[in-house]
Amino acid sequence: MANHHPRPVVTTAPSAPPGCSTSSESFTPPSPRSDADLLRSLRRLARDLSAAADTPAPFLRAALASISRRAKLLAAAFDDLPAAGEEEAEGLLPRSASLCLREVLLVLQRFKAVAAGCASRSRVRLLLQCDEVEEEVRELHQELATLLDLLPVAELGLADDVADLLALASRQCRRFAPEAEAERALKARVLALIQEIEREIVPERERLAQILLEVGVHDAASCGDEIDRLEREIGDRVSEKWTAAMIALVGLLRYAKCVLFSATPRPSASGSSTKPDNEVNDDGEPPAPPPDFRCPISLDLMRDPVVVASGQTYDRESIARWFDAGKSTCPKTGQVLLALELVPNKALKNLIAKWCRENGVAAMMDGGETGKKIEAAQAVAPNNKAAQEAARMTASFLVRKLSSAVSFASYPDAASRVVHEIRLLSKLGSDSRAFVGEAGAVPLLVPLLHSDDAALQLNAVTALLNLSILEANKKRVMHADGGVDALCHVMSAGATWRAKENAAATVLSLAAVHAYRRRLGRNNSILEKLVDLVRAGPTTTKKDALAALLALAGERENIGRLVDAGVAQVALSAVGEEETAAAVLAALAKRGGAEAIVGVDGAVARLVAEMRRGTEWARENAAAALVLLCRRLGAQAVTRVMAVPSVEWAIWELMGTGTDRARRKAASLGRICRRWAAASAADGERGNGCPVSPSVVPPAMMAS
């Protein structure tokens, strides 16, 4: 230890050792401008460190407590250093002392970075990296001891007792030897648990509870928080060395959350235990996002908010589509933008993410930069044997628990929490969906769709929706006794609009299979309930119901029943509100429903208006529907199209600003209109010798 030498003077702290990404690897402390600044920084930092002995987990306390004790000695010594008074320039301290104290400040700043990094990490990751953290703390102790030995105490004119404090701090730093036996033993037990799960050995409940208690996970809240932190750290790739273990531990914590902390519902203040934490309000509906969190264009919750040159904030996807359409104005203010750069609104994004976590909304986790990182981390899980086996164990446990609850007819009290956990597990990927389906969850979930409990019904139908994404589970839902009828029941008599919406989304998912699309199309009750949701539902429910109708309209044999159910009328009523409505009309017109569309009063005028004012997708589908109507019905449709005063300008605008498909459809519609005008003029000349003047057509439409 006597061979240590002081480091050369630097202006930034060096990076932390690999694996300690949250300590000092990105830390760049400012250099004090004067000796007075230096002394103030030293005193303030020493006081801060003297109180920084706590950790989020019951380990590494000895290492961080040592930092606190050294800081207390230094704080007492620094208080006796020369006071700045009114002099703020250099020269307050001897040159050698100033240089040495600046190096001391850097070491203390790195100590603070280590403490902050430990506080921000997940408990499990902190345990996995405890050796690296302790080694970093040991090296910093040695550096501090060397610097204190080199400090020219005599030149500073310090009192003997102050010099003794500095000497004591130096000796204690040199004697520091971290005792990590307990941490290493706990770490070995955690890694051994992962290896057992890889061998498909179900961990003993008491042993698992004891290990988690030592880690600092003792209830559902701390377990959920640990899972969230681990997933974010995996997505951020903070430690490649421990990524596999962290992924495995996420699966283990999910299993523990179900087995140890969620076996029975936790009672609420009112005595009811049917409401999942932060998932739904008292009426079963998730809370509506604040207006400032919604995109002014889409009116949906923003996933990636960005600021444009006018100072307004939009969701990146929505404003990018606006600019891609050739527009250079601010949608909200109409101001012409001199620059189209998009600046991320990180502060608002963090607020939205916090609101989503607190209210059980998955928008920020399922999309945006953070969501993509978590999805990337989950994509690695299929190659992680321990994570797979933990998910399989979790699915088996939950399904057994649900079976027990249902068999004793004790739900919603006993089943609510279990169904909620199944819902969460079924969101995590195809493997988890397969495990839940194979364990037999679908037949147990279907009867719960008839529950009078709003939260239980919502969780059950959402779990079925998540499961139905997997092909094998679509078959399980379609062949479950009363499965389709249960979905009809929720769409017609569901306790909440969200439950009805998710039932419609489940129909959409099932309709992805050709055979099931036909079977669902033959069920008049399904069609009627979807039409009712479009007619009376709120925006999000209407959107999912229209998407389901669009999927069913992909089968020609369903068109007649869709027309009889009134799909043409409700789709036309939704034009201008939901972009999917125009796509439904185009699908109907393509496969035999053209007459039903034209038979609705104002149908053609609505489609022409959508060509001008709708979203990009709605505009191209409105044009496609009009082209199909004209081709299927001939003059009956073309005369109505030409009777709309603004049709020529709508075609002209779409040809100039629409998508490639929209431009092609607009060009086709323009040719149809020109031919009709030419034919009408020829007929007029043959009839009475006077040509019939066609509508005025812009030059762009007259081009061949």
XYZ file of C-alpha atoms in Angstrom:
704
model
C 0.000 0.000 0.000
C 2.950 2.292 0.535
C 3.647 2.217 -3.194
C 0.607 4.307 -4.100
C 1.308 7.559 -5.919
C -0.982 10.498 -6.484
C -2.728 10.665 -9.826
C -1.991 13.548 -12.175
C -4.396 16.437 -11.988
C -7.421 15.871 -14.233
C -10.645 17.711 -14.851
C -12.911 14.673 -15.061
C -13.172 11.507 -13.064
C -12.142 8.284 -14.753
C -14.700 5.678 -15.685
C -15.869 3.080 -13.226
C -14.865 -0.536 -13.644
C -16.921 -2.601 -16.079
C -20.303 -3.552 -14.705
C -20.648 -0.478 -12.510
C -22.462 1.549 -15.115
C -24.465 3.673 -12.729
C -21.596 4.809 -10.574
C -19.042 6.998 -12.315
C -18.770 5.885 -15.927
C -20.639 8.927 -17.251
C -19.744 11.246 -14.396
C -18.039 14.529 -15.387
C -17.796 16.822 -12.353
C -17.263 20.530 -12.917
C -13.865 21.900 -11.987
C -13.994 24.618 -9.285
C -13.100 27.995 -10.734
C -11.338 29.305 -7.635
C -9.930 28.139 -4.335
C -13.000 29.567 -2.623
C -15.244 27.442 -4.844
C -13.040 24.456 -4.107
C -13.352 24.845 -0.348
C -17.121 25.318 -0.515
C -17.449 22.217 -2.707
C -15.291 20.155 -0.337
C -17.311 21.149 2.725
C -20.665 20.597 1.026
C -19.681 17.244 -0.473
C -18.188 15.947 2.783
C -21.406 16.811 4.624
C -23.507 15.093 1.934
C -21.412 11.928 2.038
C -21.504 11.776 5.814
C -25.261 11.150 5.547
C -25.117 8.734 2.571
C -24.843 5.408 4.379
C -28.180 3.874 3.400
C -28.653 1.338 0.603
C -31.874 0.058 -0.958
C -30.920 -3.491 0.035
C -29.681 -5.141 3.249
C -26.148 -5.588 1.923
C -23.157 -3.397 0.976
C -23.976 -1.316 4.025
C -20.502 -1.806 5.454
C -18.841 -0.405 2.344
C -21.097 2.625 2.157
C -20.964 3.187 5.911
C -17.180 3.415 5.612
C -17.622 6.251 3.120
C -19.873 8.027 5.583
C -17.377 7.681 8.450
C -14.457 8.986 6.385
C -16.592 11.890 5.187
C -17.428 12.877 8.769
C -13.727 13.114 9.639
C -13.019 15.127 6.495
C -16.001 17.434 7.093
C -14.593 18.323 10.527
C -11.133 18.948 9.041
C -12.388 20.995 6.089
C -14.259 23.328 8.423
C -10.866 24.455 9.751
C -9.398 25.231 6.337
C -8.917 28.939 5.485
C -12.206 30.797 5.031
C -12.737 32.586 1.743
C -13.963 35.840 3.199
C -14.524 38.256 0.356
C -11.601 36.980 -1.680
C -12.810 34.793 -4.553
C -9.650 34.692 -6.685
C -6.893 32.088 -6.898
C -4.151 32.214 -4.275
C -6.292 31.605 -1.199
C -4.429 28.270 -0.816
C -0.814 27.322 -1.500
C -0.439 25.951 -5.030
C 0.486 22.422 -3.937
C -2.372 22.298 -1.427
C -4.856 23.566 -4.024
C -3.848 20.880 -6.526
C -4.015 18.148 -3.919
C -7.421 19.249 -2.608
C -8.816 19.336 -6.139
C -7.813 15.691 -6.461
C -9.455 14.974 -3.099
C -12.628 16.618 -4.418
C -12.621 14.325 -7.463
C -12.276 11.238 -5.264
C -15.149 12.401 -3.054
C -17.265 13.050 -6.128
C -16.575 9.507 -7.293
C -17.551 8.244 -3.835
C -20.832 10.108 -4.211
C -21.359 8.636 -7.671
C -20.848 5.131 -6.275
C -23.386 5.765 -3.513
C -25.897 7.240 -5.978
C -25.372 4.326 -8.345
C -26.060 1.803 -5.591
C -29.250 3.647 -4.637
C -30.537 3.648 -8.225
C -29.898 0.006 -9.096
C -32.259 -2.869 -8.615
C -31.520 -4.877 -5.488
C -30.740 -8.039 -7.436
C -28.347 -6.313 -9.799
C -26.644 -4.658 -6.850
C -26.146 -8.097 -5.318
C -24.745 -9.521 -8.552
C -22.296 -6.623 -8.818
C -21.398 -6.379 -5.123
C -17.819 -7.590 -5.726
C -17.233 -4.900 -8.348
C -18.734 -2.180 -6.155
C -16.615 -3.181 -3.167
C -13.475 -3.256 -5.293
C -14.217 0.226 -6.585
C -14.789 1.495 -3.043
C -11.492 -0.108 -1.914
C -9.539 1.565 -4.739
C -11.082 4.936 -3.918
C -10.103 4.501 -0.257
C -6.514 3.880 -1.298
C -6.481 6.930 -3.579
C -7.913 9.101 -0.828
C -5.322 7.830 1.669
C -2.487 8.680 -0.715
C -3.826 12.183 -1.335
C -4.271 12.860 2.385
C -0.696 11.754 3.013
C 0.529 14.182 0.326
C -1.539 17.118 1.570
C 0.909 19.838 2.807
C -0.606 20.293 6.245
C 2.207 22.589 7.401
C 1.675 25.016 4.508
C -2.016 25.219 5.358
C -1.223 26.164 8.935
C -3.735 23.679 10.365
C -3.992 23.046 14.087
C -2.535 19.830 15.474
C -5.928 18.286 16.209
C -7.070 18.966 12.612
C -3.871 17.378 11.285
C -4.572 14.410 13.538
C -8.069 14.094 11.984
C -6.590 13.980 8.484
C -3.981 11.422 9.581
C -6.698 9.307 11.201
C -8.790 9.428 8.016
C -5.749 8.332 5.991
C -5.029 5.364 8.312
C -8.640 4.246 8.229
C -8.680 4.411 4.416
C -5.576 2.216 4.233
C -7.014 -0.294 6.664
C -10.284 -0.567 4.748
C -10.822 -4.180 3.718
C -14.387 -4.963 2.609
C -15.951 -7.992 4.236
C -18.204 -9.421 1.564
C -18.618 -12.971 2.825
C -22.335 -12.507 3.552
C -22.974 -10.865 0.191
C -21.014 -13.532 -1.671
C -22.896 -16.299 0.137
C -26.271 -14.707 -0.721
C -25.180 -14.185 -4.314
C -24.149 -17.858 -4.559
C -27.545 -18.944 -3.213
C -29.353 -16.781 -5.768
C -27.284 -18.174 -8.650
C -27.812 -21.710 -7.354
C -31.554 -21.068 -7.368
C -31.349 -20.060 -11.037
C -29.471 -23.270 -11.869
C -32.109 -25.358 -10.105
C -34.878 -23.713 -12.088
C -32.949 -24.452 -15.287
C -33.093 -28.121 -14.239
C -36.883 -27.727 -13.777
C -36.670 -28.013 -9.989
C -39.452 -26.020 -8.363
C -37.958 -23.931 -5.528
C -39.192 -24.550 -2.007
C -41.531 -21.809 -0.878
C -39.813 -21.178 2.488
C -36.360 -21.102 0.956
C -37.435 -18.715 -1.805
C -39.099 -16.408 0.723
C -35.979 -16.350 2.916
C -33.663 -15.513 0.012
C -35.912 -12.704 -1.201
C -36.195 -11.344 2.328
C -32.398 -11.146 2.511
C -32.341 -9.405 -0.868
C -34.875 -6.862 0.402
C -37.990 -8.087 -1.421
C -40.666 -8.718 1.179
C -44.054 -7.911 -0.371
C -45.883 -7.537 -3.690
C -45.017 -3.839 -3.998
C -41.270 -4.296 -3.554
C -41.351 -7.343 -5.833
C -43.159 -5.426 -8.578
C -40.769 -2.497 -8.220
C -37.808 -4.854 -8.494
C -39.226 -6.415 -11.665
C -39.749 -2.972 -13.240
C -36.216 -1.841 -12.403
C -34.648 -5.047 -13.673
C -36.542 -4.872 -16.962
C -35.458 -1.280 -17.543
C -31.842 -2.164 -16.753
C -31.944 -5.155 -19.082
C -33.379 -2.971 -21.833
C -30.666 -0.376 -21.241
C -28.006 -3.119 -21.391
C -26.322 -1.811 -18.281
C -24.357 -5.007 -17.637
C -23.732 -7.483 -20.444
C -21.945 -9.781 -18.005
C -25.044 -10.261 -15.860
C -27.787 -9.886 -18.486
C -28.622 -13.609 -18.625
C -28.854 -13.838 -14.836
C -30.983 -10.686 -14.681
C -33.420 -12.067 -17.277
C -33.666 -15.319 -15.322
C -34.275 -13.380 -12.108
C -37.106 -11.394 -13.688
C -38.845 -14.719 -14.352
C -38.076 -15.910 -10.826
C -39.450 -12.711 -9.302
C -42.648 -13.031 -11.331
C -43.020 -16.555 -9.994
C -42.345 -15.369 -6.442
C -44.810 -12.492 -6.826
C -47.556 -14.997 -7.612
C -46.582 -17.748 -5.189
C -45.519 -15.663 -2.189
C -47.335 -12.355 -2.459
C -50.377 -12.786 -4.721
C -51.809 -16.129 -3.728
C -54.795 -14.298 -2.258
C -56.137 -10.852 -3.105
C -55.049 -8.006 -0.867
C -58.004 -6.262 0.769
C -58.711 -2.680 -0.132
C -59.719 0.042 2.255
C -63.381 -0.722 1.701
C -62.954 -4.404 2.380
C -63.233 -5.375 -1.282
C -60.296 -7.226 -2.788
C -61.411 -7.298 -6.389
C -59.619 -4.208 -7.651
C -56.100 -4.759 -9.033
C -53.550 -2.207 -7.883
C -53.631 0.920 -10.075
C -55.325 -1.046 -12.869
C -58.900 0.213 -12.965
C -61.073 2.750 -11.210
C -64.083 1.859 -9.093
C -66.182 1.465 -12.234
C -63.650 -0.891 -13.800
C -62.283 1.694 -16.221
C -58.648 2.822 -16.343
C -58.304 6.542 -15.607
C -58.392 8.890 -18.569
C -55.018 10.478 -19.331
C -54.688 14.233 -18.649
C -55.315 16.419 -21.731
C -51.688 17.571 -21.818
C -50.601 13.941 -22.242
C -52.680 13.487 -25.421
C -51.410 14.213 -28.920
C -53.375 17.124 -30.485
C -53.471 15.200 -33.791
C -54.458 11.662 -32.781
C -55.923 12.567 -29.358
C -54.240 9.400 -28.044
C -51.766 9.197 -25.179
C -48.358 10.283 -26.495
C -45.668 7.602 -26.506
C -42.803 9.686 -27.847
C -43.623 13.405 -27.389
C -41.617 15.830 -29.525
C -41.604 19.624 -29.851
C -41.867 21.363 -33.240
C -40.552 24.819 -34.135
C -43.782 26.503 -32.990
C -43.280 25.190 -29.464
C -46.219 22.772 -29.629
C -45.811 19.130 -28.575
C -47.059 16.155 -30.615
C -46.528 12.416 -30.690
C -43.590 11.679 -32.988
C -45.499 9.217 -35.182
C -48.442 11.571 -35.739
C -46.418 14.683 -36.569
C -44.056 12.667 -38.786
C -47.046 11.479 -40.826
C -48.228 15.098 -41.021
C -44.869 16.222 -42.414
C -44.608 13.200 -44.729
C -47.867 14.337 -46.327
C -46.040 17.451 -47.545
C -47.383 19.827 -44.907
C -45.097 22.345 -43.227
C -47.470 24.040 -40.796
C -48.140 23.496 -37.114
C -51.392 21.470 -36.942
C -52.548 23.240 -33.775
C -51.662 26.869 -34.522
C -51.493 26.868 -38.322
C -48.130 28.620 -38.139
C -45.767 27.977 -41.045
C -42.715 26.155 -39.687
C -39.359 27.375 -40.956
C -37.703 24.144 -39.774
C -39.161 20.646 -39.454
C -36.768 19.319 -36.828
C -38.344 17.369 -33.962
C -36.906 17.882 -30.481
C -37.678 15.131 -27.916
C -39.705 16.396 -24.953
C -37.970 14.240 -22.350
C -39.536 15.961 -19.350
C -43.064 15.311 -20.616
C -42.128 11.768 -21.626
C -40.944 11.043 -18.087
C -44.163 12.481 -16.648
C -46.258 10.338 -18.986
C -44.215 7.243 -18.125
C -44.695 7.928 -14.415
C -48.438 8.399 -14.901
C -48.614 5.136 -16.867
C -46.802 3.203 -14.139
C -48.977 4.670 -11.392
C -52.216 3.933 -13.259
C -51.442 0.551 -14.787
C -51.436 1.865 -18.357
C -49.084 -0.009 -20.698
C -48.709 2.624 -23.426
C -45.227 3.746 -22.514
C -44.073 0.204 -21.903
C -45.445 -1.094 -25.158
C -44.136 1.683 -27.356
C -41.558 4.437 -27.539
C -37.903 4.128 -26.734
C -38.374 2.601 -23.281
C -40.929 0.094 -24.531
C -38.667 -0.956 -27.389
C -35.794 -1.554 -24.971
C -37.963 -3.778 -22.790
C -39.265 -5.648 -25.828
C -35.673 -6.183 -26.963
C -34.830 -7.535 -23.536
C -37.817 -9.880 -23.591
C -36.758 -11.113 -27.024
C -33.654 -12.579 -25.381
C -35.729 -14.506 -22.829
C -36.663 -17.435 -25.168
C -32.974 -18.365 -25.193
C -32.797 -18.252 -21.399
C -33.630 -21.664 -19.983
C -34.164 -20.401 -16.437
C -36.497 -17.607 -17.570
C -38.542 -20.070 -19.620
C -38.864 -22.556 -16.801
C -39.783 -19.797 -14.335
C -42.543 -18.658 -16.694
C -43.773 -22.239 -17.069
C -43.839 -22.690 -13.279
C -45.679 -19.391 -12.866
C -48.301 -20.356 -15.453
C -48.867 -23.781 -13.871
C -49.169 -22.297 -10.393
C -51.652 -19.627 -11.492
C -53.849 -22.008 -13.442
C -53.941 -24.454 -10.516
C -54.853 -21.597 -8.202
C -57.582 -20.397 -10.560
C -58.960 -23.908 -10.891
C -59.176 -24.162 -7.112
C -60.884 -20.795 -6.803
C -63.447 -21.582 -9.490
C -64.144 -25.093 -8.220
C -65.053 -23.704 -4.800
C -67.212 -21.006 -6.412
C -65.389 -18.425 -4.335
C -64.567 -15.871 -7.005
C -64.333 -12.912 -7.411
C -62.570 -12.701 -4.035
C -60.228 -15.640 -4.618
C -59.993 -15.460 -8.412
C -59.556 -11.745 -9.016
C -55.877 -11.498 -8.100
C -55.043 -14.755 -9.894
C -56.763 -13.677 -13.106
C -54.969 -10.357 -12.941
C -51.613 -12.152 -12.700
C -52.561 -14.405 -15.635
C -53.418 -11.280 -17.598
C -49.987 -9.791 -16.848
C -48.131 -13.021 -17.608
C -49.925 -13.429 -20.943
C -48.547 -10.030 -22.057
C -44.926 -11.083 -21.826
C -44.416 -12.958 -25.078
C -45.296 -16.038 -27.082
C -43.600 -18.443 -24.661
C -45.601 -17.150 -21.707
C -48.810 -17.294 -23.752
C -48.007 -20.869 -24.738
C -47.332 -21.897 -21.136
C -50.580 -20.336 -19.889
C -52.572 -21.940 -22.711
C -50.973 -25.356 -22.254
C -51.677 -25.212 -18.524
C -55.399 -25.027 -19.312
C -56.269 -21.416 -18.544
C -58.711 -20.781 -21.407
C -61.598 -23.047 -20.234
C -61.289 -21.511 -16.768
C -61.296 -17.923 -18.033
C -64.323 -18.263 -20.332
C -66.937 -18.595 -17.531
C -65.510 -15.513 -15.827
C -66.645 -13.405 -18.778
C -70.160 -13.737 -17.318
C -69.051 -12.380 -13.929
C -70.895 -9.417 -12.461
C -67.642 -8.118 -10.999
C -66.308 -5.413 -13.331
C -62.621 -5.859 -12.558
C -62.741 -9.646 -12.753
C -64.587 -9.582 -16.074
C -62.156 -7.037 -17.505
C -59.113 -9.025 -16.409
C -60.560 -12.261 -17.788
C -61.438 -10.897 -21.230
C -58.108 -9.062 -21.462
C -56.256 -12.263 -20.556
C -58.120 -14.081 -23.347
C -57.220 -11.275 -25.738
C -53.538 -11.565 -24.849
C -53.619 -15.353 -25.136
C -55.405 -15.267 -28.499
C -52.401 -13.615 -30.125
C -50.798 -17.073 -30.210
C -52.105 -19.331 -32.992
C -52.532 -22.380 -30.752
C -54.557 -20.361 -28.251
C -56.929 -19.107 -30.960
C -57.997 -22.721 -31.406
C -58.409 -23.136 -27.658
C -60.689 -20.078 -27.459
C -62.765 -21.060 -30.498
C -63.216 -24.628 -29.231
C -63.807 -23.742 -25.589
C -67.325 -24.546 -24.445
C -69.282 -21.294 -24.780
C -66.209 -19.265 -25.750
C -67.752 -17.299 -28.637
C -71.039 -16.850 -26.772
C -69.128 -15.457 -23.789
C -67.476 -12.866 -26.028
C -70.921 -11.913 -27.364
C -72.156 -11.532 -23.801
C -69.324 -9.142 -22.914
C -69.848 -7.068 -26.076
C -73.547 -6.675 -25.303
C -73.708 -6.652 -21.504
C -70.130 -6.053 -20.379
C -69.729 -4.130 -17.134
C -67.387 -1.571 -18.738
C -66.645 -0.189 -22.176
C -63.060 -1.379 -21.819
C -64.275 -4.957 -21.392
C -66.499 -4.605 -24.462
C -63.608 -3.124 -26.412
C -61.286 -6.005 -25.497
C -63.945 -8.551 -26.409
C -64.177 -6.933 -29.865
C -60.377 -6.978 -30.109
C -60.453 -10.703 -29.274
C -62.857 -11.282 -32.170
C -60.423 -9.366 -34.377
C -57.568 -11.592 -33.214
C -59.542 -14.781 -33.826
C -60.609 -13.575 -37.290
C -56.978 -13.672 -38.414
C -57.490 -17.398 -39.096
C -59.362 -18.005 -42.355
C -61.582 -20.794 -41.030
C -62.475 -18.874 -37.881
C -63.278 -15.763 -39.919
C -65.967 -17.729 -41.744
C -67.288 -19.264 -38.541
C -67.507 -15.913 -36.783
C -69.141 -14.366 -39.849
C -71.909 -16.959 -39.704
C -72.703 -15.921 -36.129
C -75.298 -13.167 -36.500
C -75.015 -12.320 -32.822
C -71.309 -11.470 -33.225
C -72.081 -9.170 -36.155
C -74.952 -7.439 -34.386
C -72.924 -6.789 -31.246
C -70.016 -5.350 -33.230
C -72.399 -3.054 -35.111
C -73.912 -1.917 -31.801
C -70.446 -1.091 -30.458
C -69.687 1.041 -33.520
C -73.022 2.767 -33.203
C -72.932 3.564 -29.486
C -69.405 2.969 -28.185
C -66.733 5.499 -27.238
C -63.807 6.177 -29.550
C -61.488 3.338 -28.566
C -64.296 0.770 -28.463
C -65.586 1.928 -31.837
C -62.092 1.605 -33.291
C -61.686 -2.042 -32.219
C -65.199 -2.967 -33.350
C -64.559 -1.465 -36.796
C -61.251 -3.326 -37.029
C -63.065 -6.594 -36.258
C -65.690 -5.851 -38.915
C -62.923 -5.080 -41.392
C -61.341 -8.465 -40.717
C -64.677 -10.252 -41.179
C -65.303 -8.324 -44.412
C -62.198 -9.962 -45.841
C -64.297 -13.082 -46.468
C -66.686 -12.781 -49.442
C -69.309 -15.091 -48.004
C -69.651 -12.821 -44.939
C -70.591 -9.721 -46.941
C -74.316 -10.470 -47.236
C -74.674 -10.995 -43.491
C -72.594 -7.901 -42.771
C -74.858 -5.840 -45.027
C -77.968 -7.279 -43.360
C -76.526 -6.401 -39.953
C -76.240 -2.739 -41.014
C -72.463 -2.495 -41.311
C -72.654 -0.082 -44.265
C -74.783 2.378 -42.305
C -72.684 2.369 -39.117
C -69.425 2.542 -41.047
C -70.673 5.579 -42.959
C -71.783 7.198 -39.698
C -68.244 6.704 -38.361
C -66.545 8.230 -41.424
C -64.736 11.345 -40.284
C -64.330 9.982 -36.757
C -62.483 6.674 -37.275
C -60.133 6.050 -40.195
C -60.997 2.329 -40.220
C -64.559 3.156 -41.307
C -63.436 4.023 -44.852
C -61.473 0.766 -45.034
C -64.584 -1.203 -44.032
C -66.570 0.501 -46.810
C -63.847 -0.246 -49.350
C -63.872 -3.918 -48.291
C -67.668 -4.086 -48.615
C -67.617 -2.428 -52.048
C -64.919 -4.802 -53.273
C -66.786 -7.994 -52.383
C -70.418 -7.289 -53.198
C -71.711 -4.588 -50.877
C -71.576 -1.637 -53.258
C -75.348 -1.269 -53.634
C -75.827 -1.226 -49.856
C -73.348 1.623 -49.558
C -74.839 3.753 -52.331
C -78.284 3.119 -50.877
C -77.395 5.091 -47.755
C -78.265 8.785 -48.050
C -75.200 10.978 -48.405
C -72.798 8.036 -48.655
C -70.855 9.333 -51.656
C -70.666 12.869 -50.274
C -69.231 11.525 -46.980
C -66.553 9.575 -48.830
C -65.604 12.596 -50.924
C -65.330 14.701 -47.755
C -63.104 12.018 -46.211
C -60.833 12.224 -49.258
C -60.118 15.824 -48.321
C -60.138 15.894 -44.525
C -59.296 12.377 -43.320
C -56.028 10.810 -42.248
C -53.700 9.488 -44.935
C -55.040 5.941 -44.597
C -58.651 7.136 -44.488
C -58.151 9.287 -47.614
C -56.734 6.441 -49.662
C -59.491 4.048 -48.529
C -62.198 6.617 -49.282
C -60.774 6.992 -52.805
C -60.567 3.201 -53.166
C -64.192 2.837 -52.060
C -65.370 5.442 -54.576
C -63.451 3.776 -57.408
C -64.970 0.401 -56.489
C -68.478 1.869 -56.306
C -68.085 3.397 -59.761
C -66.716 0.205 -61.267
C -69.352 -2.051 -59.683
C -72.404 0.156 -60.220
C -71.457 2.262 -63.231
C -73.530 5.360 -63.919
C -75.587 4.864 -60.742
C -72.527 5.648 -58.674
C -70.633 7.946 -61.054
C -73.511 10.397 -61.341
C -73.586 10.702 -57.542
C -69.844 11.218 -57.414
C -69.980 13.978 -60.057
C -72.915 15.592 -58.270
C -70.706 16.401 -55.276
C -69.513 19.989 -55.882
C -66.025 19.521 -54.429
C -65.156 16.157 -55.951
C -62.818 17.523 -58.629
C -60.756 19.463 -56.115
C -60.730 16.498 -53.713
C -59.289 14.303 -56.484
C -56.798 16.975 -57.452
C -55.565 17.468 -53.854
C -55.240 13.719 -53.256
C -53.228 13.282 -56.435
C -50.832 15.941 -55.192
C -50.507 15.138 -51.474
C -51.694 11.573 -50.894
C -49.784 8.348 -50.412
C -48.711 6.343 -53.454
C -51.808 4.153 -53.236
C -54.033 7.193 -52.677
C -52.597 8.900 -55.749
C -53.244 5.829 -57.869
C -56.838 5.592 -56.654
C -57.379 9.316 -57.167
C -56.012 9.044 -60.712
C -58.360 6.117 -61.412
C -61.308 8.065 -60.041
C -60.321 11.070 -62.171
C -60.238 8.929 -65.328
C -63.663 7.505 -64.520
C -65.050 11.018 -64.051
C -63.499 12.276 -67.315
C -64.909 9.351 -69.260
C -68.330 9.928 -67.762
C -68.153 13.633 -68.650
C -67.034 12.829 -72.196
C -69.785 10.237 -72.622
C -72.391 12.641 -71.247
C -71.256 15.326 -73.661
C -71.431 12.899 -76.617
C -74.921 11.767 -75.606
C -76.035 15.369 -75.388
C -74.752 16.166 -78.857
C -76.499 13.127 -80.319
C -79.730 13.982 -78.567
C -80.347 17.663 -79.390
C -77.171 18.962 -80.974
C -76.190 20.917 -77.880
C -73.270 19.588 -75.885
C -73.760 18.995 -72.197
C -71.169 21.022 -70.324
C -69.274 18.798 -67.890
C -68.145 20.026 -64.510
C -65.122 22.254 -64.486
C -62.089 19.999 -64.043
C -58.673 21.207 -62.845
C -55.831 20.882 -65.370
C -54.186 18.137 -63.359
C -57.265 15.935 -63.843
C -57.308 16.509 -67.584
C -53.890 14.893 -67.986
C -54.040 11.384 -69.317
